[in-house]
Tab-separated table of C-alpha atoms in Angstrom:
chain	number	residue	atom	x	y	z
Q	8	MET	CA	115.308	47.307	128.686
Q	9	THR	CA	115.231	50.200	130.956
Q	10	ASP	CA	113.355	53.056	130.017
Q	11	VAL	CA	115.102	56.030	132.111
Q	12	ALA	CA	118.628	55.776	133.454
Q	13	ILE	CA	119.652	58.189	136.150
Q	14	VAL	CA	123.293	58.352	136.391
Q	15	ASP	CA	124.688	57.994	139.558
Q	16	TYR	CA	128.176	58.737	140.079
Q	17	GLY	CA	128.360	58.879	143.958
Q	18	MET	CA	127.785	62.345	144.412
Q	19	GLY	CA	124.568	64.042	146.065
Q	20	ASN	CA	121.183	62.646	146.417
Q	21	LEU	CA	119.345	61.215	143.384
Q	22	ARG	CA	116.171	60.411	145.176
Q	23	SER	CA	114.417	63.659	144.371
Q	24	VAL	CA	114.950	62.822	140.643
Q	25	GLU	CA	113.652	59.468	141.041
Q	26	GLN	CA	110.835	60.312	142.935
Q	27	ALA	CA	109.632	63.101	140.603
Q	28	LEU	CA	110.206	60.865	137.455
Q	29	ARG	CA	108.006	58.241	139.045
Q	30	HIS	CA	105.471	60.625	139.945
Q	31	VAL	CA	105.111	61.668	135.975
Q	32	ALA	CA	105.602	58.144	134.540
Q	33	PRO	CA	104.570	55.565	136.818
Q	34	ASP	CA	104.298	52.895	134.166
Q	35	LEU	CA	108.121	53.349	132.867
Q	36	GLU	CA	111.137	51.587	134.025
Q	37	ILE	CA	113.217	54.034	135.891
Q	38	VAL	CA	116.548	52.928	137.510
Q	39	VAL	CA	119.193	54.814	139.196
Q	40	THR	CA	122.580	53.576	137.961
Q	41	ASP	CA	126.227	53.611	138.141
Q	42	ASN	CA	126.466	50.679	135.561
Q	43	ALA	CA	128.052	51.725	132.092
Q	44	ARG	CA	126.097	49.055	130.309
Q	45	VAL	CA	122.636	49.721	131.710
Q	46	ILE	CA	123.272	53.608	130.545
Q	47	GLU	CA	124.309	52.334	127.095
Q	48	HIS	CA	121.078	50.280	126.857
Q	49	ALA	CA	118.591	52.814	128.238
Q	50	SER	CA	116.301	54.247	126.098
Q	51	ARG	CA	116.776	57.712	127.750
Q	52	VAL	CA	119.297	59.141	130.403
Q	53	VAL	CA	119.280	61.697	133.144
Q	54	PHE	CA	122.250	63.219	134.041
Q	55	PRO	CA	121.849	65.253	137.599
Q	56	GLY	CA	124.395	66.594	139.785
Q	57	GLN	CA	124.988	68.081	143.179
Q	58	GLY	CA	128.274	69.233	144.919
Q	59	ALA	CA	131.435	70.580	143.255
Q	60	MET	CA	132.428	69.907	140.039
Q	61	PRO	CA	136.131	68.712	140.329
Q	62	ASP	CA	134.666	66.083	142.852
Q	63	CYS	CA	131.973	65.050	140.289
Q	64	MET	CA	134.257	64.804	137.374
Q	65	ARG	CA	136.436	62.779	139.552
Q	66	GLU	CA	133.712	60.377	140.508
Q	67	LEU	CA	132.481	59.775	137.039
Q	68	ASP	CA	135.808	58.729	136.006
Q	69	ALA	CA	136.201	56.616	138.934
Q	70	ARG	CA	133.130	54.484	137.818
Q	71	GLY	CA	134.137	54.230	134.200
Q	72	LEU	CA	130.961	56.436	133.207
Q	73	ARG	CA	132.686	58.849	130.877
Q	74	GLY	CA	132.075	57.090	127.747
Q	75	ALA	CA	128.529	55.895	128.356
Q	76	VAL	CA	127.438	59.586	129.293
Q	77	MET	CA	129.182	61.203	126.400
Q	78	GLN	CA	127.598	58.564	123.967
Q	79	ALA	CA	123.969	58.817	125.507
Q	80	ALA	CA	124.527	62.784	124.875
Q	81	LYS	CA	124.941	62.299	121.482
Q	82	ALA	CA	122.387	59.541	120.973
Q	83	LYS	CA	119.379	59.514	122.539
Q	84	PRO	CA	116.889	61.547	124.794
Q	85	PHE	CA	119.447	63.217	127.318
Q	86	LEU	CA	118.311	65.345	130.178
Q	87	GLY	CA	121.292	67.413	132.321
Q	88	ILE	CA	120.140	68.920	135.561
Q	89	CYS	CA	122.315	71.535	137.337
Q	90	ILE	CA	126.081	70.059	137.507
Q	91	GLY	CA	124.709	67.785	134.869
Q	92	LEU	CA	124.221	70.603	132.443
Q	93	GLN	CA	127.839	72.240	133.500
Q	94	MET	CA	129.803	69.017	133.158
Q	95	LEU	CA	128.645	68.928	129.410
Q	96	PHE	CA	130.960	71.924	128.840
Q	97	GLU	CA	134.749	72.103	128.163
Q	98	HIS	CA	135.826	73.860	130.984
Q	99	SER	CA	134.662	74.986	134.531
Q	100	ALA	CA	136.148	77.743	136.817
Q	101	GLU	CA	135.125	75.631	140.012
Q	102	GLY	CA	138.642	73.997	140.833
Q	103	ASP	CA	139.602	75.054	137.323
Q	104	VAL	CA	138.858	71.498	135.766
Q	105	ALA	CA	137.824	70.140	132.469
Q	106	GLY	CA	134.234	69.032	131.841
Q	107	LEU	CA	133.221	66.377	129.006
Q	108	GLY	CA	133.411	69.017	126.155
Q	109	VAL	CA	130.121	67.776	124.742
Q	110	LEU	CA	128.882	71.465	124.233
Q	111	LYS	CA	131.605	74.413	123.617
Q	112	GLY	CA	131.751	76.795	126.279
Q	113	GLU	CA	132.654	77.511	130.041
Q	114	VAL	CA	131.082	77.249	133.350
Q	115	VAL	CA	131.751	80.757	135.359
Q	116	ARG	CA	130.833	81.902	139.082
Q	117	PHE	CA	128.645	84.677	139.773
Q	118	ALA	CA	130.276	87.797	140.576
Q	119	PRO	CA	130.909	88.975	144.204
Q	120	ASN	CA	128.906	91.664	145.443
Q	121	MET	CA	126.118	91.535	143.224
Q	122	LEU	CA	123.213	94.031	144.007
Q	123	ASP	CA	119.486	94.155	142.782
Q	124	ALA	CA	117.860	97.076	141.290
Q	125	ARG	CA	116.959	98.468	144.656
Q	126	GLY	CA	120.489	98.001	145.899
Q	127	GLY	CA	119.744	94.860	147.897
Q	128	LYS	CA	122.624	92.198	148.203
Q	129	LEU	CA	122.447	89.498	145.601
Q	130	LYS	CA	123.584	86.185	147.601
Q	131	VAL	CA	125.713	83.349	146.123
Q	132	PRO	CA	124.320	80.479	145.827
Q	133	HIS	CA	121.481	81.808	143.943
Q	134	MET	CA	119.242	80.023	145.817
Q	135	GLY	CA	115.192	80.043	145.139
Q	136	TRP	CA	112.764	80.386	142.656
Q	137	ASN	CA	113.450	82.588	139.644
Q	138	GLN	CA	111.653	83.090	136.144
Q	139	VAL	CA	112.735	81.265	133.569
Q	140	ARG	CA	112.602	83.336	130.273
Q	141	ARG	CA	112.536	81.563	126.936
Q	142	VAL	CA	114.584	82.794	124.049
Q	143	SER	CA	112.319	83.451	121.423
Q	144	ARG	CA	114.281	81.779	118.378
Q	145	PHE	CA	112.784	82.781	114.733
Q	146	ALA	CA	113.452	80.387	112.018
Q	147	SER	CA	116.506	81.699	110.066
Q	148	PRO	CA	116.728	81.241	106.210
Q	149	ARG	CA	120.305	79.848	106.700
Q	150	GLY	CA	118.780	77.207	109.274
Q	151	ASP	CA	121.390	78.198	111.912
Q	152	GLY	CA	118.849	78.615	114.675
Q	153	ALA	CA	119.867	82.190	114.886
Q	154	ILE	CA	118.115	84.662	117.510
Q	155	ALA	CA	116.031	87.109	115.769
Q	156	PRO	CA	114.563	90.101	117.058
Q	157	SER	CA	110.821	89.698	118.116
Q	158	PRO	CA	108.275	90.819	115.360
Q	159	SER	CA	107.095	93.160	117.897
Q	160	GLY	CA	110.629	94.658	117.817
Q	161	GLY	CA	110.611	95.365	114.055
Q	162	GLY	CA	111.622	91.391	113.481
Q	163	LEU	CA	113.144	90.021	110.312
Q	164	GLY	CA	110.235	87.948	109.457
Q	165	TRP	CA	112.035	84.533	109.312
Q	166	GLY	CA	108.476	83.087	110.853
Q	167	ASN	CA	108.120	81.596	114.005
Q	168	ALA	CA	110.426	78.545	114.472
Q	169	PRO	CA	108.286	75.979	116.733
Q	170	GLU	CA	109.239	75.863	120.334
Q	171	HIS	CA	111.099	73.108	121.986
Q	172	PRO	CA	108.751	70.408	122.666
Q	173	LEU	CA	109.851	70.233	126.450
Q	174	TRP	CA	108.400	73.496	127.195
Q	175	ALA	CA	104.994	72.180	125.944
Q	176	GLY	CA	102.340	73.264	128.647
Q	177	ILE	CA	104.678	75.382	130.554
Q	178	GLU	CA	104.363	79.179	130.526
Q	179	ASP	CA	106.997	81.377	129.490
Q	180	ASN	CA	108.346	83.099	132.455
Q	181	ALA	CA	107.340	80.217	134.897
Q	182	ARG	CA	109.410	80.153	138.247
Q	183	PHE	CA	111.736	76.973	138.786
Q	184	TYR	CA	113.878	76.056	141.789
Q	185	TYR	CA	117.481	76.724	141.447
Q	186	VAL	CA	120.727	76.513	144.077
Q	187	HIS	CA	123.996	77.407	142.213
Q	188	SER	CA	127.092	79.438	142.112
Q	189	TYR	CA	128.036	78.793	138.596
Q	190	TYR	CA	126.556	79.086	135.122
Q	191	VAL	CA	127.557	78.093	131.915
Q	192	LYS	CA	128.296	80.315	129.033
Q	193	PRO	CA	127.742	78.367	125.796
Q	194	GLN	CA	130.186	79.505	122.661
Q	195	ASP	CA	127.274	78.997	120.281
Q	196	ALA	CA	124.093	81.016	120.922
Q	197	ALA	CA	122.063	78.769	118.992
Q	198	LEU	CA	122.066	76.185	121.734
Q	199	ILE	CA	120.269	78.820	124.255
Q	200	GLN	CA	116.953	77.755	125.148
Q	201	ALA	CA	116.239	80.003	128.157
Q	202	THR	CA	117.930	82.623	130.511
Q	203	SER	CA	117.158	83.809	133.969
Q	204	ASP	CA	118.246	87.277	135.436
Q	205	TYR	CA	120.726	87.248	138.641
Q	206	PRO	CA	120.886	90.483	138.017
Q	207	ASP	CA	121.958	90.140	134.831
Q	208	PRO	CA	120.666	87.427	132.316
Q	209	PHE	CA	122.455	84.046	132.488
Q	210	VAL	CA	122.041	80.769	130.453
Q	211	CYS	CA	119.772	78.429	132.203
Q	212	ALA	CA	118.570	76.120	129.603
Q	213	VAL	CA	120.258	74.691	126.371
Q	214	ALA	CA	119.269	72.228	123.854
Q	215	GLN	CA	121.062	70.512	120.742
Q	216	GLU	CA	119.210	67.781	118.938
Q	217	ASN	CA	118.519	64.882	121.256
Q	218	LEU	CA	119.897	66.792	124.389
Q	219	PHE	CA	118.151	68.999	126.563
Q	220	ALA	CA	120.151	70.389	129.848
Q	221	VAL	CA	118.935	73.021	132.592
Q	222	GLN	CA	120.553	74.708	135.593
Q	223	PHE	CA	117.349	74.925	137.683
Q	224	HIS	CA	115.808	71.683	139.427
Q	225	PRO	CA	112.579	70.467	137.395
Q	226	GLU	CA	112.507	67.842	140.374
Q	227	LYS	CA	112.159	70.314	142.883
Q	228	SER	CA	110.104	72.747	141.070
Q	229	GLN	CA	106.231	71.652	141.674
Q	230	ALA	CA	103.994	71.885	138.496
Q	231	ALA	CA	106.330	73.520	136.098
Q	232	GLY	CA	108.989	70.966	137.001
Q	233	LEU	CA	106.965	68.033	136.822
Q	234	LYS	CA	105.348	69.233	133.479
Q	235	LEU	CA	109.058	69.319	131.977
Q	236	LEU	CA	110.077	65.907	133.247
Q	237	GLN	CA	106.905	64.663	131.873
Q	238	ASN	CA	107.741	66.198	128.462
Q	239	PHE	CA	111.184	64.769	128.644
Q	240	VAL	CA	109.711	61.223	129.083
Q	241	HIS	CA	107.588	61.112	126.382
Q	242	TRP	CA	110.048	63.419	123.724
Q	243	ASN	CA	111.241	61.888	120.565
Q	244	PRO	CA	113.860	63.884	118.922
W	285	MET	CA	113.914	88.114	139.379
W	286	LEU	CA	114.520	85.899	142.539
W	287	ALA	CA	111.769	85.656	144.427
W	288	LYS	CA	111.675	85.867	148.217
W	289	ARG	CA	110.851	82.394	149.711
W	290	ILE	CA	108.336	81.572	152.449
W	291	ILE	CA	108.824	78.784	154.363
W	292	PRO	CA	106.470	77.170	156.693
W	293	CYS	CA	108.098	75.164	159.588
W	294	LEU	CA	106.628	71.865	160.804
W	295	ASP	CA	107.942	71.169	164.421
W	296	VAL	CA	107.550	67.234	164.634
W	297	THR	CA	107.729	65.122	167.705
W	298	HIS	CA	106.311	61.927	168.374
W	299	GLY	CA	105.075	61.797	164.701
W	300	ARG	CA	102.921	65.025	165.058
W	301	VAL	CA	103.457	68.775	164.159
W	302	VAL	CA	103.623	70.714	167.413
W	303	LYS	CA	104.211	74.401	168.140
W	304	GLY	CA	105.560	75.989	171.202
W	305	VAL	CA	106.228	79.410	172.754
W	306	SER	CA	109.926	80.138	173.395
W	307	PHE	CA	110.848	76.548	172.740
W	308	VAL	CA	108.380	75.101	175.524
W	309	GLU	CA	104.739	74.691	175.949
W	310	LEU	CA	103.909	72.500	172.979
W	311	ARG	CA	100.584	72.384	171.164
W	312	ASP	CA	99.492	70.052	168.901
W	313	ALA	CA	98.952	71.016	164.974
W	314	GLY	CA	98.364	67.911	163.127
W	315	ASP	CA	99.591	65.254	160.788
W	316	PRO	CA	102.868	66.413	159.237
W	317	VAL	CA	102.308	64.805	155.920
W	318	GLU	CA	98.743	66.317	155.623
W	319	ILE	CA	100.007	69.608	156.496
W	320	ALA	CA	103.023	69.669	154.216
W	321	ARG	CA	100.341	68.824	151.471
W	322	ARG	CA	98.363	71.667	152.399
W	323	TYR	CA	101.304	73.743	152.212
W	324	ASP	CA	102.573	72.779	148.940
W	325	GLU	CA	98.864	73.517	147.715
W	326	GLN	CA	98.757	76.669	148.921
W	327	GLY	CA	102.389	77.748	147.036
W	328	ALA	CA	104.790	77.229	149.950
W	329	ASP	CA	108.290	77.607	148.299
W	330	GLU	CA	110.155	75.143	150.635
W	331	LEU	CA	109.097	73.269	153.854
W	332	THR	CA	111.311	72.898	156.726
W	333	PHE	CA	110.740	69.939	159.486
W	334	LEU	CA	112.605	70.005	162.522
W	335	ASP	CA	112.560	67.071	164.693
W	336	ILE	CA	112.436	68.743	167.971
W	337	THR	CA	112.684	65.358	170.178
W	338	ALA	CA	115.586	63.832	168.160
W	339	SER	CA	115.890	60.892	170.818
W	340	SER	CA	117.552	57.967	169.390
W	341	ASP	CA	114.156	55.750	169.753
W	342	ASP	CA	112.059	58.289	167.635
W	343	ARG	CA	114.409	58.825	164.914
W	344	GLY	CA	112.738	56.203	162.550
W	345	ILE	CA	109.537	58.361	162.885
W	346	ILE	CA	111.199	61.409	160.985
W	347	PHE	CA	112.531	59.362	158.237
W	348	ARG	CA	109.090	57.808	157.189
W	349	ILE	CA	107.414	61.230	157.442
W	350	ILE	CA	109.919	62.490	155.029
W	351	GLU	CA	109.728	59.609	152.665
W	352	GLN	CA	106.268	60.188	152.575
W	353	VAL	CA	106.165	63.582	151.904
W	354	ALA	CA	109.040	63.453	149.603
W	355	SER	CA	107.109	61.316	147.229
W	356	GLN	CA	104.063	63.565	147.090
W	357	VAL	CA	105.424	67.086	147.302
W	358	PHE	CA	108.165	68.297	145.032
W	359	ILE	CA	109.520	71.343	146.460
W	360	PRO	CA	112.542	71.408	148.584
W	361	LEU	CA	112.519	70.114	151.961
W	362	THR	CA	114.729	70.823	154.711
W	363	VAL	CA	115.267	68.326	157.633
W	364	GLY	CA	116.898	69.383	161.161
W	365	GLY	CA	117.097	68.357	164.641
W	366	GLY	CA	119.474	65.647	166.152
W	367	VAL	CA	121.926	65.674	163.105
W	368	ARG	CA	125.093	64.524	164.953
W	369	GLU	CA	127.654	62.855	162.426
W	370	VAL	CA	127.802	62.863	158.386
W	371	GLY	CA	125.872	59.360	158.647
W	372	ASP	CA	122.825	61.276	159.595
W	373	VAL	CA	123.193	63.762	156.820
W	374	ARG	CA	123.361	60.933	154.583
W	375	ASN	CA	120.411	58.942	156.048
W	376	LEU	CA	118.100	61.912	155.868
W	377	LEU	CA	119.169	63.113	152.176
W	378	ASN	CA	118.360	59.201	151.364
W	379	ALA	CA	114.793	59.640	152.962
W	380	GLY	CA	114.343	62.279	150.706
W	381	ALA	CA	115.440	65.525	152.044
W	382	ASP	CA	116.817	68.205	150.037
W	383	LYS	CA	118.809	70.023	153.001
W	384	VAL	CA	119.718	69.181	156.214
W	385	SER	CA	119.977	71.578	158.922
W	386	ILE	CA	122.703	71.466	161.671
W	387	ASN	CA	122.458	73.416	164.875
W	388	THR	CA	123.824	72.039	168.332
W	389	GLN	CA	126.155	69.706	166.587
W	390	ALA	CA	127.913	72.692	164.432
W	391	VAL	CA	129.171	74.146	167.802
W	392	LEU	CA	130.248	70.924	169.412
W	393	ASN	CA	131.871	69.968	166.202
W	394	PRO	CA	132.102	72.545	163.705
W	395	GLN	CA	134.172	70.181	161.418
W	396	LEU	CA	130.861	68.346	160.987
W	397	VAL	CA	129.726	71.257	158.810
W	398	ALA	CA	132.933	71.226	156.496
W	399	ASP	CA	132.819	67.488	156.259
W	400	ALA	CA	128.962	67.464	155.220
W	401	ALA	CA	129.315	70.320	152.905
W	402	SER	CA	132.460	68.814	151.350
W	403	ARG	CA	130.738	65.243	150.943
W	404	TYR	CA	127.082	66.209	149.698
W	405	GLY	CA	127.678	69.911	148.495
W	406	SER	CA	126.891	73.319	150.326
W	407	GLN	CA	123.840	73.496	148.562
W	408	CYS	CA	122.360	71.119	151.148
W	409	ILE	CA	123.977	72.182	154.215
W	410	VAL	CA	121.854	74.802	156.365
W	411	VAL	CA	123.535	76.053	159.833
W	412	ALA	CA	120.807	76.846	162.090
W	413	ILE	CA	121.573	79.411	164.850
W	414	ASP	CA	119.576	80.104	167.787
W	415	ALA	CA	120.280	83.749	169.081
W	416	LYS	CA	119.486	85.582	172.241
W	417	GLN	CA	120.356	89.116	172.383
W	418	VAL	CA	122.712	89.738	175.484
W	419	ALA	CA	123.699	93.120	175.017
W	420	ALA	CA	122.760	96.305	172.621
W	421	ASP	CA	123.921	95.063	169.291
W	422	ARG	CA	125.079	91.616	170.678
W	423	TRP	CA	123.453	88.342	170.185
W	424	GLU	CA	124.985	85.092	171.824
W	425	VAL	CA	124.491	81.708	170.273
W	426	PHE	CA	122.382	79.045	172.271
W	427	THR	CA	122.296	75.286	171.600
W	428	HIS	CA	120.412	72.240	173.016
W	429	GLY	CA	117.189	73.630	171.719
W	430	GLY	CA	118.044	76.852	173.477
W	431	ARG	CA	118.859	75.685	176.919
W	432	ARG	CA	122.823	76.017	176.810
W	433	ALA	CA	124.800	79.141	176.205
W	434	THR	CA	127.877	79.286	174.135
W	435	GLY	CA	129.538	82.458	174.689
W	436	LEU	CA	129.736	82.674	170.925
W	437	ASP	CA	128.808	85.681	169.083
W	438	ALA	CA	126.008	85.315	166.633
W	439	VAL	CA	127.167	87.330	163.665
W	440	GLU	CA	130.941	85.931	164.117
W	441	TRP	CA	129.610	82.338	164.504
W	442	ALA	CA	127.709	82.854	160.858
W	443	LYS	CA	130.643	83.945	159.446
W	444	LYS	CA	132.500	80.882	160.616
W	445	MET	CA	129.720	78.717	159.367
W	446	GLN	CA	129.905	80.187	155.863
W	447	SER	CA	133.513	79.870	155.675
W	448	LEU	CA	133.272	76.055	156.325
W	449	GLY	CA	130.663	75.545	153.839
W	450	ALA	CA	127.464	76.276	154.967
W	451	GLY	CA	124.984	77.164	151.985
W	452	GLU	CA	122.307	79.028	153.595
W	453	ILE	CA	121.754	80.000	157.672
W	454	LEU	CA	118.508	79.632	159.275
W	455	LEU	CA	118.580	82.248	162.147
W	456	THR	CA	116.110	82.202	164.905
W	457	SER	CA	115.806	84.803	167.366
W	458	MET	CA	115.191	82.950	170.750
W	459	ASP	CA	113.832	86.189	172.397
W	460	ARG	CA	111.158	86.181	169.380
W	461	ASP	CA	110.049	82.579	169.111
W	462	GLY	CA	106.406	82.321	169.691
W	463	GLN	CA	105.972	85.764	170.897
W	464	LYS	CA	104.111	86.924	167.653
W	465	SER	CA	105.759	90.337	168.203
W	466	GLY	CA	107.705	90.242	164.761
W	467	PHE	CA	111.441	88.969	163.855
W	468	ASP	CA	114.475	90.528	165.688
W	469	LEU	CA	115.060	92.772	162.757
W	470	LEU	CA	118.280	94.137	163.643
W	471	LEU	CA	119.942	90.713	164.531
W	472	THR	CA	118.653	89.702	161.040
W	473	ARG	CA	119.981	92.650	159.556
W	474	ARG	CA	123.429	92.268	161.306
W	475	VAL	CA	123.517	88.621	160.175
W	476	THR	CA	122.464	89.076	156.379
W	477	ASP	CA	124.836	91.980	155.748
W	478	ALA	CA	127.755	89.924	157.048
W	479	LEU	CA	127.450	87.122	154.603
W	480	GLU	CA	127.473	86.204	151.237
W	481	ILE	CA	125.111	83.268	151.398
W	482	PRO	CA	121.094	83.383	152.085
W	483	VAL	CA	119.706	83.833	155.379
W	484	ILE	CA	116.301	82.514	156.346
W	485	ALA	CA	114.711	84.898	159.136
W	486	SER	CA	112.537	82.880	161.822
W	487	GLY	CA	111.355	83.508	165.405
W	488	GLY	CA	108.291	85.803	166.220
W	489	VAL	CA	105.930	85.857	163.159
W	490	GLY	CA	102.476	87.002	164.153
W	491	ASN	CA	101.081	88.521	161.361
W	492	LEU	CA	101.926	89.221	157.567
W	493	GLN	CA	103.450	92.553	158.071
W	494	HIS	CA	106.089	90.943	160.456
W	495	LEU	CA	106.786	88.478	156.979
W	496	ALA	CA	107.471	91.582	155.000
W	497	ASP	CA	109.438	93.516	157.197
W	498	GLY	CA	111.766	90.406	157.539
W	499	VAL	CA	112.565	91.076	154.007
W	500	THR	CA	112.504	94.659	153.525
W	501	GLN	CA	114.068	95.694	157.259
W	502	GLY	CA	115.967	92.553	157.990
W	503	GLY	CA	117.418	92.033	154.558
W	504	ALA	CA	116.292	88.178	154.653
W	505	ASP	CA	116.309	86.099	151.606
W	506	ALA	CA	113.677	83.738	152.972
W	507	VAL	CA	111.155	83.883	155.847
W	508	LEU	CA	110.150	80.948	157.925
W	509	ALA	CA	107.119	80.634	159.882
W	510	ALA	CA	105.103	78.370	161.974
W	511	SER	CA	101.958	79.064	163.743
W	512	ILE	CA	100.585	81.840	161.806
W	513	PHE	CA	99.927	79.102	159.021
W	514	HIS	CA	99.436	75.928	161.250
W	515	PHE	CA	96.323	77.426	163.132
W	516	GLY	CA	94.643	78.792	160.118
W	517	GLU	CA	95.136	82.334	160.366
W	518	TYR	CA	96.757	82.907	157.140
W	519	THR	CA	97.397	80.792	154.193
W	520	VAL	CA	100.728	80.957	152.507
W	521	GLN	CA	99.030	82.438	149.426
W	522	GLN	CA	97.431	85.139	151.350
W	523	ALA	CA	101.083	85.848	152.984
W	524	LYS	CA	102.448	85.958	149.321
W	525	GLN	CA	99.673	88.431	148.362
W	526	PHE	CA	100.604	90.429	150.911
W	527	MET	CA	104.151	90.281	150.284
W	528	ALA	CA	103.633	91.246	146.516
W	529	SER	CA	101.278	94.266	147.507
W	530	GLN	CA	104.358	95.732	149.473
W	531	GLY	CA	106.582	95.428	146.437
W	532	ILE	CA	108.306	92.032	147.286
W	533	GLU	CA	109.185	89.695	144.559
W	534	VAL	CA	107.380	86.493	145.311
W	535	ARG	CA	106.331	83.469	143.654
W	536	LEU	CA	102.659	83.529	142.914
């Protein structure tokens, strides 16, 4: 049985993701595949993506992989990367196209003519290394994963919820490599794992049960990225 | 906050890293895989490899180098030199490049930029522009390693490349390349102000202040340098610490 299946729907280059996973898990069987049966039988699934979302959705369907990806996203350790995060949502402004709808919410573009705090021009795509700030989430008595003010800010005293295992060994505010022009807006704030600023905070990581998905590229984010991938291959939600 | 990037550039010919002055007089700087690993350890934000011979006989060498680097170094890798068709882009990406830089062929066949961007995404298509000042406030695009004038205005050309789908511009001042007198800051400023996509400043870095000036005065999103790193004058880490001391956001 395949340990890790990297979903290949013909868009972009999956070599980097494959190389980085092999580097952190030399003993696992890692395959790049466009075969729905291989995805269905894999222990865990990585769903990467590059390029434009309408092309990605079309190519995913052309290969008959929609069902296998949706099933994996609900059933086993699943890591979405970049467009692989965006495709999980209901709708994208890029080409006005429907996504898989595994998660509620939409994908929107960065605004034009954005400026940084010093009046410098912020380019789109957002390209390079940005800090990933984890959402401090405190266990709510309602069990809904609501975001509470931090204790130092006069918090509600729910007690610290354990941090998501995929962040283990990675410093808060560590820098990861990004290249994208669109970002996700989840309907449910409880999904949000982390944000980055450009210049306003945008969601760069979400999690739900067996699923974790990020806007940045862990496979190109040196030590911090390799650590996240290593955490993923050992994650047992 | 997004960090400004420092990108060491490795000019590769016959399997070795070399560095010239104004595109000629090459000097050997070492083994590309070893150098790439060293820069990664020093905290380089990306690496750029330019295959400066790019004759068909040598084509296999750059693929093997990229394959070796990509299996050990997990930061973005850009490869340029001799990219003539969409198949070349595909082959470089398959070898392990994250971005492919197109220069001469973008001028000869602008449609290549559009085709490559639509097939593989703008995020992996860099257009390299070699520009030479021809009048006050006017720079002309040159091709074929700086040997052939095109009559194209560099700022207008950069805008056209953006509209065809380039994800980033690598802007080299031919007047400054290898001179160690600093970037052409006015050229950099003109191009970055005209574009929505990131601009990498290149050509002329001789000290760390030059790198900082490229960002603060030129408005560059990233700065590229070769010889100051290759010959051990400065480490990438020293460059970053200097830039941070000037108030520039960097990844330390």
